[in-house]
Coordinates of C-alpha atoms in Angstrom, one line a residue:
F87 CA 34.6 -23.8 4.7
P88 CA 33.4 -26.3 7.3
R89 CA 31.5 -28.1 4.5
K90 CA 34.6 -28.5 2.4
I91 CA 36.7 -29.9 5.3
A92 CA 33.9 -32.2 6.6
K93 CA 32.9 -33.5 3.2
Y94 CA 36.2 -33.8 1.3
V95 CA 38.7 -34.4 4.1
K96 CA 36.8 -36.2 6.8
D97 CA 34.0 -38.0 5.0
K98 CA 35.4 -38.8 1.6
G99 CA 39.1 -38.5 2.2
I100 CA 39.6 -36.9 -1.2
I101 CA 42.0 -34.2 0.0
S102 CA 44.3 -33.9 3.0
L103 CA 43.5 -31.5 5.8
P104 CA 46.7 -29.4 5.2
F105 CA 45.7 -29.1 1.5
A106 CA 42.2 -28.0 2.4
I107 CA 43.4 -25.4 4.9
R108 CA 46.0 -24.0 2.6
S109 CA 43.4 -23.6 -0.2
M110 CA 41.3 -21.5 2.2
T111 CA 44.2 -19.4 3.6
G112 CA 47.6 -19.0 2.1
L113 CA 46.6 -19.9 -1.5
A114 CA 43.6 -17.6 -1.4
A115 CA 45.7 -14.7 0.0
E116 CA 48.3 -15.2 -2.7
I117 CA 45.7 -15.3 -5.5
I118 CA 44.1 -12.1 -4.2
G119 CA 47.5 -10.4 -3.6
L120 CA 47.2 -10.0 0.2
R121 CA 50.9 -10.1 1.0
D122 CA 50.7 -10.0 4.8
R123 CA 48.0 -12.6 5.3
G124 CA 47.2 -16.3 4.8
Y125 CA 50.0 -17.8 6.9
L126 CA 51.0 -17.9 10.5
R127 CA 54.2 -16.0 10.3
E128 CA 55.8 -13.3 12.4
G129 CA 54.6 -9.9 11.2
Y130 CA 51.6 -11.3 9.4
K131 CA 48.0 -10.5 10.3
A132 CA 46.0 -13.6 11.1
D133 CA 42.5 -14.6 12.0
L134 CA 42.4 -18.0 13.7
V135 CA 39.9 -20.8 13.8
I136 CA 40.2 -23.7 16.2
F137 CA 38.0 -26.7 15.3
D138 CA 37.3 -30.3 16.4
L139 CA 37.7 -32.3 13.2
A140 CA 35.7 -35.2 14.6
R141 CA 32.7 -32.9 15.4
L142 CA 33.0 -30.6 12.4
R143 CA 29.7 -30.5 10.5
D144 CA 28.1 -27.9 8.3
R145 CA 24.5 -27.4 9.3
A146 CA 23.5 -24.8 6.7
T147 CA 20.8 -25.7 4.2
V148 CA 19.1 -23.9 1.3
L149 CA 16.2 -23.0 3.6
K150 CA 18.3 -22.2 6.6
P151 CA 21.6 -20.8 5.2
R152 CA 22.5 -19.0 8.5
R153 CA 22.8 -22.1 10.6
Y154 CA 26.2 -22.2 12.2
P155 CA 28.4 -25.3 11.9
E156 CA 29.2 -27.7 14.7
G157 CA 32.7 -28.3 15.9
I158 CA 34.0 -24.7 15.7
E159 CA 35.4 -24.1 19.1
Y160 CA 37.2 -20.8 18.8
V161 CA 37.4 -18.0 16.2
M162 CA 39.6 -15.0 16.7
V163 CA 39.3 -12.1 14.3
N164 CA 41.7 -9.1 14.6
G165 CA 42.7 -10.3 18.1
V166 CA 39.1 -10.5 19.3
F167 CA 37.2 -13.8 20.0
T168 CA 34.0 -14.0 17.9
V169 CA 33.5 -17.6 18.9
D170 CA 34.6 -18.8 22.4
Q171 CA 34.1 -22.3 23.6
G172 CA 31.7 -23.0 20.7
K173 CA 29.5 -20.0 21.4
R174 CA 29.2 -16.8 19.4
T175 CA 30.3 -13.8 21.4
G176 CA 28.4 -11.1 19.4
M177 CA 31.6 -9.3 18.6
L178 CA 32.2 -8.2 15.0
P179 CA 35.8 -7.0 14.7
G180 CA 36.2 -7.9 11.0
K181 CA 36.7 -5.6 8.1
V182 CA 36.5 -5.8 4.4
L183 CA 39.8 -6.7 2.7
L184 CA 40.2 -5.3 -0.8
K185 CA 42.6 -6.6 -3.5
P186 CA 45.6 -4.2 -3.5
A187 CA 45.8 -1.8 -6.5
T188 CA 48.1 -2.9 -9.3
D189 CA 50.3 -0.6 -11.3

């Protein structure tokens, strides 16, 4: 996701930041059918990412796919910081989300 924002919002100006964020959050949740996620609303579950757009840069490559991006200051997953002041905390509070069953 940092690559999409850095390349298409910051570098090329092809899409707006709100459009990019919505495509990765609310729109994705709607498509999958996660009714209580994707938006910052009362009663919704939310994971938060705070980033510095000026510094945002994807560092992953084909040979080093696990390189973390620059510019990600804070990440909170299920109420637990996984990135704090730009440093990984080692905490892994996430869980797999499955598409709800349909009738």
